[in-house]
CSV table of C-alpha atoms and ligand atoms in Angstrom, one decimal:
chain,number,residue,atom,x,y,z
A,152,MET,CA,13.5,28.8,-3.9
A,153,TYR,CA,12.6,27.7,-8.6
A,154,THR,CA,9.2,26.3,-9.4
A,155,LEU,CA,9.6,24.4,-12.4
A,156,GLY,CA,8.5,26.5,-14.6
A,157,GLU,CA,10.6,29.4,-13.3
A,158,PHE,CA,13.6,27.4,-14.2
A,159,ILE,CA,12.5,26.8,-17.2
A,160,ILE,CA,12.0,29.8,-18.1
A,161,GLU,CA,15.2,31.6,-16.3
A,162,ASN,CA,16.9,29.2,-18.6
A,163,ARG,CA,15.1,29.0,-21.6
A,164,GLU,CA,18.2,30.3,-23.9
A,165,LYS,CA,19.7,27.0,-22.7
A,166,PHE,CA,16.9,25.0,-24.3
A,167,PHE,CA,16.9,23.7,-27.9
A,168,TYR,CA,13.6,24.4,-29.0
A,169,SER,CA,10.6,26.5,-27.9
A,170,THR,CA,10.2,27.7,-24.0
A,171,GLU,CA,6.4,27.2,-24.5
A,172,ALA,CA,6.3,23.6,-25.5
A,173,LEU,CA,8.6,22.9,-22.7
A,174,LEU,CA,5.8,24.0,-20.5
A,175,ARG,CA,3.4,22.2,-22.3
A,176,LEU,CA,5.7,18.9,-22.2
A,177,PHE,CA,6.1,20.0,-18.3
A,178,SER,CA,2.8,20.8,-17.1
A,179,SER,CA,1.2,17.7,-18.9
A,180,ILE,CA,3.9,15.5,-16.8
A,181,LYS,CA,3.7,17.6,-13.8
A,182,LEU,CA,-0.1,16.9,-13.9
A,183,ALA,CA,-0.3,13.0,-14.6
A,184,ALA,CA,2.5,12.8,-11.6
A,185,LYS,CA,1.0,14.3,-8.4
A,186,ALA,CA,-2.5,12.5,-9.6
A,187,ILE,CA,-0.6,9.3,-9.6
A,188,ASN,CA,1.1,10.3,-6.9
A,189,LYS,CA,-2.1,10.5,-4.4
A,190,GLU,CA,-3.0,7.0,-5.6
A,191,VAL,CA,0.3,5.7,-4.7
A,192,ASN,CA,-0.1,7.7,-1.3
A,193,LYS,CA,-2.8,5.5,-0.6
A,194,ALA,CA,-2.7,2.5,-0.9
A,195,GLY,CA,-3.2,0.7,1.6
A,196,LEU,CA,-5.8,2.1,2.5
A,197,THR,CA,-8.1,1.6,-0.7
A,198,GLU,CA,-9.0,-2.4,-2.4
A,199,GLU,CA,-9.3,-0.1,-5.6
A,200,ILE,CA,-5.7,0.8,-5.7
A,201,ILE,CA,-3.9,-2.1,-4.5
A,202,GLY,CA,-3.3,-5.5,-6.5
A,203,SER,CA,-3.6,-7.1,-9.9
A,204,SER,CA,-5.9,-5.2,-13.2
A,205,GLY,CA,-7.0,-8.9,-14.2
A,206,PHE,CA,-5.1,-8.4,-16.5
A,207,THR,CA,-2.1,-8.7,-19.1
A,208,ASN,CA,0.1,-6.1,-21.3
A,209,ILE,CA,2.1,-6.7,-24.3
A,210,GLN,CA,4.8,-7.9,-23.1
A,211,GLY,CA,2.6,-11.0,-21.0
A,212,GLU,CA,2.8,-9.2,-17.4
A,213,THR,CA,-0.1,-9.0,-14.9
A,214,GLN,CA,-0.9,-5.5,-15.1
A,215,GLN,CA,-1.4,-3.8,-11.6
A,216,LYS,CA,-4.8,-1.2,-11.0
A,217,LEU,CA,-2.3,1.8,-10.7
A,218,ASP,CA,-0.3,0.8,-13.7
A,219,GLN,CA,-3.6,1.5,-15.6
A,220,PHE,CA,-4.3,4.3,-13.9
A,221,ALA,CA,-1.0,5.6,-14.8
A,222,HIS,CA,-1.4,4.7,-18.2
A,223,LYS,CA,-5.2,6.6,-17.8
A,224,ALA,CA,-4.2,9.4,-16.2
A,225,PHE,CA,-0.8,10.3,-18.7
A,226,ILE,CA,-2.8,10.1,-22.4
A,227,GLU,CA,-5.6,11.7,-20.4
A,228,SER,CA,-3.1,14.9,-19.8
A,229,PHE,CA,-1.2,14.7,-22.5
A,230,LYS,CA,-4.3,14.5,-24.7
A,231,SER,CA,-5.5,18.1,-23.1
A,232,ARG,CA,-2.0,20.1,-23.2
A,233,ASN,CA,-1.6,20.2,-27.5
A,234,VAL,CA,1.5,19.5,-27.9
A,235,VAL,CA,1.9,15.4,-28.4
A,236,CYS,CA,1.1,13.9,-31.7
A,237,GLY,CA,1.9,10.8,-30.5
A,238,ILE,CA,2.4,8.4,-27.5
A,239,ALA,CA,3.6,5.0,-26.6
A,240,SER,CA,3.1,2.9,-23.3
A,241,GLU,CA,4.2,-0.2,-21.2
A,242,GLU,CA,1.4,-0.9,-21.4
A,243,SER,CA,-0.1,-1.1,-24.9
A,244,LYS,CA,0.5,-2.8,-27.7
A,245,ASP,CA,0.4,-0.3,-30.7
A,246,PHE,CA,1.0,3.8,-30.9
A,247,ILE,CA,-1.5,6.0,-29.3
A,248,ILE,CA,-2.6,9.3,-31.7
A,249,ILE,CA,-3.8,11.6,-30.1
A,250,GLU,CA,-6.3,13.3,-32.9
A,251,LYS,CA,-5.5,17.3,-33.2
A,252,GLU,CA,-7.4,20.5,-34.7
A,253,LYS,CA,-5.9,21.7,-38.2
A,254,GLU,CA,-4.8,24.7,-36.7
A,255,ASN,CA,-2.9,22.7,-33.9
A,256,LEU,CA,-0.8,20.8,-37.1
A,257,PHE,CA,2.5,22.8,-35.9
A,258,GLN,CA,2.3,22.7,-32.6
A,259,ASN,CA,1.2,18.4,-31.7
A,260,LYS,CA,4.4,17.4,-32.8
A,261,TYR,CA,6.1,15.9,-29.9
A,262,ILE,CA,6.4,12.2,-29.7
A,263,VAL,CA,6.6,11.4,-26.5
A,264,LEU,CA,7.5,7.3,-24.8
A,265,ILE,CA,6.7,6.1,-21.4
A,266,ASP,CA,6.9,3.6,-18.6
A,267,PRO,CA,3.3,5.4,-16.7
A,268,LEU,CA,4.2,3.3,-13.8
A,269,ASP,CA,7.5,0.9,-13.6
A,270,GLY,CA,8.5,-1.1,-11.2
A,271,SER,CA,4.6,-2.4,-10.7
A,272,SER,CA,5.1,-4.9,-8.2
A,273,ASN,CA,7.0,-3.4,-5.8
A,274,ILE,CA,3.7,-1.0,-5.5
A,275,ASP,CA,2.0,-3.2,-2.7
A,276,VAL,CA,5.0,-3.5,-0.6
A,277,ASN,CA,5.7,0.2,-0.6
A,278,ILE,CA,9.1,0.4,-2.6
A,279,PRO,CA,9.6,3.3,-4.6
A,280,ILE,CA,8.3,2.9,-7.8
A,281,GLY,CA,8.8,5.4,-10.7
A,282,THR,CA,7.8,6.9,-14.2
A,283,ILE,CA,9.8,6.9,-17.5
A,284,PHE,CA,9.5,9.3,-20.1
A,285,SER,CA,11.5,10.3,-23.6
A,286,VAL,CA,10.4,13.1,-25.2
A,287,TYR,CA,11.4,13.2,-29.4
A,288,ILE,CA,11.1,16.3,-31.4
A,289,ARG,CA,8.7,15.9,-34.7
A,290,ARG,CA,8.4,13.2,-36.6
A,291,ASN,CA,9.8,11.1,-38.9
A,292,THR,CA,7.4,11.5,-41.0
A,293,SER,CA,6.2,14.8,-42.9
A,294,ILE,CA,4.0,17.0,-40.6
A,295,GLN,CA,1.0,17.2,-42.7
A,296,MET,CA,0.9,12.8,-42.7
A,297,ASP,CA,-0.5,10.1,-40.1
A,298,LEU,CA,2.2,9.4,-37.8
A,299,THR,CA,3.1,5.6,-38.7
A,300,ILE,CA,5.7,3.7,-36.7
A,301,GLU,CA,9.1,5.0,-37.9
A,302,ASP,CA,7.7,8.2,-36.0
A,303,PHE,CA,8.9,6.3,-32.6
A,304,LEU,CA,11.7,4.0,-33.5
A,305,GLN,CA,14.3,7.2,-33.1
A,306,LYS,CA,17.6,6.7,-32.6
A,307,GLY,CA,17.8,8.1,-28.8
A,308,ASN,CA,20.2,10.1,-29.1
A,309,LYS,CA,17.1,11.6,-30.6
A,310,GLN,CA,15.8,12.9,-27.4
A,311,ILE,CA,15.3,16.2,-26.5
A,312,LEU,CA,13.7,15.5,-23.2
A,313,ALA,CA,14.4,12.5,-20.7
A,314,GLY,CA,13.5,11.6,-17.2
A,315,TYR,CA,11.6,9.4,-14.5
A,316,ILE,CA,9.5,10.7,-11.2
A,317,ILE,CA,10.2,9.0,-8.1
A,318,TYR,CA,7.2,8.4,-6.0
A,319,GLY,CA,8.7,7.7,-3.1
A,320,SER,CA,9.7,9.6,0.9
A,321,SER,CA,9.5,11.8,-1.6
A,322,THR,CA,8.3,12.8,-4.6
A,323,ILE,CA,10.8,14.0,-7.2
A,324,LEU,CA,10.8,14.6,-10.8
A,325,VAL,CA,14.4,14.2,-12.7
A,326,PHE,CA,14.8,15.6,-16.0
A,327,THR,CA,17.6,16.4,-18.3
A,328,THR,CA,17.2,18.4,-22.2
A,329,GLY,CA,21.1,17.8,-22.4
A,330,ASN,CA,21.9,20.6,-20.4
A,331,GLY,CA,22.8,18.4,-17.0
A,332,VAL,CA,19.8,16.3,-14.6
A,333,HIS,CA,18.0,18.7,-13.0
A,334,GLY,CA,15.3,17.2,-9.6
A,335,PHE,CA,12.7,19.1,-8.6
A,336,THR,CA,10.6,18.6,-5.4
A,337,LEU,CA,7.3,18.1,-5.3
A,338,ASP,CA,5.4,20.0,-2.0
A,339,PRO,CA,2.2,18.2,-1.6
A,340,SER,CA,1.1,20.7,0.7
A,341,LEU,CA,0.9,23.2,-2.4
A,342,GLY,CA,1.3,21.1,-5.2
A,343,THR,CA,4.2,22.3,-6.5
A,344,PHE,CA,7.5,21.3,-8.0
A,345,TYR,CA,10.6,23.0,-5.8
A,346,LEU,CA,13.7,22.5,-7.3
A,347,SER,CA,16.2,20.4,-4.7
A,348,HIS,CA,18.6,18.5,-7.2
A,349,PRO,CA,19.9,20.7,-9.5
A,350,ASN,CA,23.3,19.8,-11.6
A,351,LEU,CA,23.1,15.6,-10.7
A,352,HIS,CA,26.1,13.6,-11.2
A,353,PHE,CA,27.8,10.8,-10.7
A,354,PRO,CA,30.2,11.4,-7.5
A,355,LYS,CA,33.6,10.2,-7.7
A,356,GLY,CA,34.7,7.5,-6.0
A,357,GLU,CA,32.2,3.6,-7.4
A,358,LYS,CA,30.8,1.9,-3.9
A,359,ILE,CA,27.2,0.8,-5.3
A,360,TYR,CA,26.7,-2.8,-7.2
A,361,SER,CA,22.9,-3.1,-8.6
A,362,ILE,CA,21.8,-6.3,-10.0
A,363,ASN,CA,19.3,-9.3,-9.4
A,364,GLU,CA,21.7,-11.3,-8.0
A,365,GLY,CA,19.8,-14.2,-7.2
A,366,ASN,CA,19.8,-14.8,-11.3
A,367,TYR,CA,23.9,-15.3,-11.0
A,368,ALA,CA,23.5,-19.2,-12.4
A,369,ILE,CA,21.7,-17.8,-15.6
A,370,PHE,CA,24.0,-14.6,-16.3
A,371,PRO,CA,26.4,-14.6,-19.0
A,372,ASP,CA,30.3,-15.3,-17.5
A,373,GLY,CA,31.1,-11.7,-18.6
A,374,ILE,CA,29.0,-11.0,-15.6
A,375,LYS,CA,28.9,-13.1,-13.2
A,376,ASN,CA,33.1,-12.2,-13.3
A,377,PHE,CA,32.3,-9.0,-12.7
A,378,ILE,CA,30.5,-9.7,-9.6
A,379,LYS,CA,33.1,-11.5,-8.1
A,380,TYR,CA,35.8,-8.4,-9.2
A,381,CYS,CA,33.2,-6.4,-7.6
A,382,GLN,CA,32.9,-8.3,-4.0
A,383,GLU,CA,37.0,-8.4,-3.8
A,384,LYS,CA,38.7,-6.7,-1.1
A,385,LYS,CA,40.9,-4.8,-3.5
A,386,GLU,CA,41.8,-1.1,-3.8
A,387,ASN,CA,38.1,0.2,-3.6
A,388,ARG,CA,36.2,-2.9,-3.1
A,389,PRO,CA,34.3,-5.1,-1.9
A,390,TYR,CA,31.5,-2.6,-3.1
A,391,THR,CA,27.9,-2.7,-2.1
A,392,ALA,CA,25.5,-4.4,-3.0
A,393,ARG,CA,21.5,-2.6,-3.1
A,394,TYR,CA,18.9,-3.4,-5.6
A,395,ILE,CA,15.3,-3.2,-4.7
A,396,GLY,CA,13.9,-4.4,-8.2
A,397,SER,CA,12.9,-1.0,-8.7
A,398,LEU,CA,14.9,1.3,-12.0
A,399,VAL,CA,13.5,4.4,-10.9
A,400,GLY,CA,14.8,4.4,-7.5
A,401,ASP,CA,17.9,2.0,-8.5
A,402,PHE,CA,19.0,4.4,-10.9
A,403,HIS,CA,17.8,7.3,-8.2
A,404,ARG,CA,20.1,6.1,-5.7
A,405,ASN,CA,23.3,4.7,-7.7
A,406,MET,CA,23.0,8.7,-9.2
A,407,ILE,CA,23.4,10.4,-6.4
A,408,GLN,CA,26.0,7.6,-4.2
A,409,GLY,CA,27.8,6.4,-7.0
A,410,GLY,CA,27.1,3.5,-9.1
A,411,ILE,CA,26.3,0.8,-11.4
A,412,TYR,CA,23.2,-0.3,-12.6
A,413,ILE,CA,23.0,-3.8,-14.3
A,414,TYR,CA,20.2,-5.7,-16.0
A,415,PRO,CA,21.4,-8.3,-18.4
A,416,LYS,CA,20.7,-11.2,-20.6
A,417,THR,CA,20.3,-14.2,-19.0
A,418,VAL,CA,19.0,-17.7,-19.7
A,419,TYR,CA,15.6,-16.9,-19.4
A,420,PHE,CA,15.6,-13.1,-20.9
A,421,PRO,CA,18.1,-13.6,-23.9
A,422,CYS,CA,17.8,-10.0,-25.6
A,423,GLY,CA,17.4,-8.3,-21.7
A,424,LYS,CA,14.3,-7.5,-19.7
A,425,LEU,CA,14.2,-4.0,-19.7
A,426,ARG,CA,12.8,-2.1,-22.8
A,427,LEU,CA,14.7,0.2,-24.6
A,428,LEU,CA,12.4,2.8,-25.7
A,429,TYR,CA,11.2,3.8,-22.4
A,430,GLU,CA,13.0,2.7,-19.9
A,431,CYS,CA,16.9,2.5,-21.2
A,432,ASN,CA,16.8,5.2,-23.2
A,433,PRO,CA,15.8,8.2,-21.2
A,434,MET,CA,17.7,6.6,-18.5
A,435,ALA,CA,20.8,6.1,-21.5
A,436,PHE,CA,20.7,10.2,-21.3
A,437,LEU,CA,20.3,11.2,-17.7
A,438,THR,CA,22.9,8.7,-17.0
A,439,GLU,CA,25.8,10.4,-19.9
A,440,GLN,CA,24.5,13.5,-19.0
A,441,ALA,CA,25.4,13.1,-15.5
A,442,GLY,CA,28.6,12.7,-16.2
A,443,GLY,CA,27.5,8.1,-16.4
A,444,LYS,CA,27.7,6.1,-18.9
A,445,ALA,CA,24.8,3.3,-20.7
A,446,SER,CA,25.7,0.3,-22.8
A,447,ASP,CA,24.2,-3.3,-24.0
A,448,GLY,CA,27.5,-4.6,-22.7
A,449,LYS,CA,28.9,-3.8,-26.3
A,450,LYS,CA,27.9,-0.7,-27.4
A,451,ARG,CA,26.4,3.0,-26.2
A,452,ILE,CA,22.4,2.2,-25.5
A,453,LEU,CA,22.0,5.9,-27.2
A,454,ASP,CA,23.5,4.8,-30.6
A,455,ILE,CA,20.7,1.9,-31.2
A,456,GLN,CA,18.3,1.5,-33.8
A,457,PRO,CA,15.1,0.6,-32.4
A,458,MET,CA,13.1,-2.0,-34.5
A,459,ASN,CA,9.8,-2.1,-32.3
A,460,LEU,CA,8.0,-0.3,-29.6
A,461,HIS,CA,8.8,-3.3,-27.3
A,462,GLN,CA,12.5,-4.2,-28.0
A,463,ARG,CA,14.3,-5.0,-25.2
A,464,THR,CA,17.6,-5.2,-24.0
A,465,PRO,CA,20.6,-5.7,-22.1
A,466,PHE,CA,21.4,-2.3,-19.9
A,467,ILE,CA,23.8,-1.2,-18.0
A,468,CYS,CA,24.6,2.4,-16.3
A,469,GLY,CA,26.7,4.2,-13.9
A,470,PRO,CA,29.5,5.6,-13.1
A,471,MET,CA,32.1,6.0,-16.3
A,472,LYS,CA,34.5,3.5,-15.2
A,473,MET,CA,32.7,1.2,-13.8
A,474,VAL,CA,30.4,0.5,-16.9
A,475,SER,CA,33.9,1.2,-18.9
A,476,LYS,CA,35.1,-2.4,-16.3
A,477,LEU,CA,32.2,-4.2,-17.4
A,478,GLU,CA,32.7,-4.2,-21.0
A,479,GLU,CA,36.1,-5.4,-20.5
A,480,PHE,CA,34.4,-8.3,-18.6
A,481,ILE,CA,31.7,-8.6,-21.3
A,482,ARG,CA,34.6,-8.9,-24.3
A,483,ASN,CA,36.8,-11.2,-22.4
A,484,TYR,CA,34.2,-13.8,-21.1
A,485,ASP,CA,31.6,-13.8,-23.2
B,776,AHM,P1,8.5,-3.3,-15.1
B,776,AHM,O1,8.0,-2.5,-16.4
B,776,AHM,O2,7.7,-4.3,-16.0
B,776,AHM,O3,8.1,-3.1,-14.4
B,776,AHM,O4,10.1,-4.1,-14.9
B,776,AHM,C1,10.6,-3.0,-14.6
B,776,AHM,C2,11.2,-3.9,-13.1
B,776,AHM,C3,12.5,-2.2,-13.3
B,776,AHM,O5,12.3,-1.5,-13.1
B,776,AHM,C4,13.4,-3.5,-12.7
B,776,AHM,O6,15.2,-2.7,-12.6
B,776,AHM,C5,13.6,-5.0,-13.0
B,776,AHM,O7,12.0,-4.7,-13.3
B,776,AHM,C6,13.8,-5.4,-12.3
B,776,AHM,O8,13.2,-6.9,-12.5
B,776,AHM,P2,13.2,-8.1,-11.9
B,776,AHM,O9,12.6,-8.3,-11.1
B,776,AHM,O10,14.1,-9.7,-12.6
B,776,AHM,O11,14.9,-8.2,-10.9
B,777,MG,MG1,9.0,-0.9,-16.3
């Protein structure tokens, strides 16, 4: 069985950039993931983990204690590995600069955007939650200069690494570097990630639609009509409805079983709810690498020019055929 480190070394010629950098990036990600995994597994046993921290984040949402723990775990872990120069996180209003020694100027050239703990409202009720990450090589500005916001506002099609960690019935790290999507399951007794899901791909034959149908009344007409279409008794429909309200969990299931994930604009969220840079872009990169399509309903997610760090977008991802069908409904009704 391949460990993650062995897999990277074995496939080194398929990466477009330094194997050493990739190993360092993964070393940070694995370290933080293991620390979070340990805490998540203790939820319920100690008051220090579950529940609200009493603070709100930049989006005005209540931060859970584990949100803050996960945010700190990733920042500390990236700081210690001399590979990243800046991080933007869902839990922090501004981007964070990682100070570096002069001699590391050329090494610390990666930009990370991260949702340290997505779906955190599910922590207290034992439903899978996840970390989502997105990495860009170099910066938009000169390496000698201080980082600016421009370094973070890169289009999703420039990502060199993206993935998620799902803390579920087991803990799995799923990523792409542009050469397919691969999943590694944590063996908690050894603390090692082993290749368990090579070449993940949306299967042929779509089955599932995932959307918060409780919002039906505040969806645009195109979405309402697509839901009706999913429920029709025709061809291979009706599809099964599955929605746990945890993007990583819903996405992971849909990629393995064949389903579409939809978070459209609503009356309450006119620009959509999910964040482009650290939720939608990484999931879109994974989707395309798994043979699917990711769209805001009209255009490709990966081609959107970000305007600010916490920008939201409507988000649709899944098997090519399903996403194209939904785009057709949006064109015809909205
Ligand atoms: P979060 O980043 O505050 O956790 O919110 C993102 C989550 C996604 O994981 C999930 O798909 C979505 O919000 C669920 O939203 P809703 O409860 O409105 O359906
Ligand atoms: Mg989130």
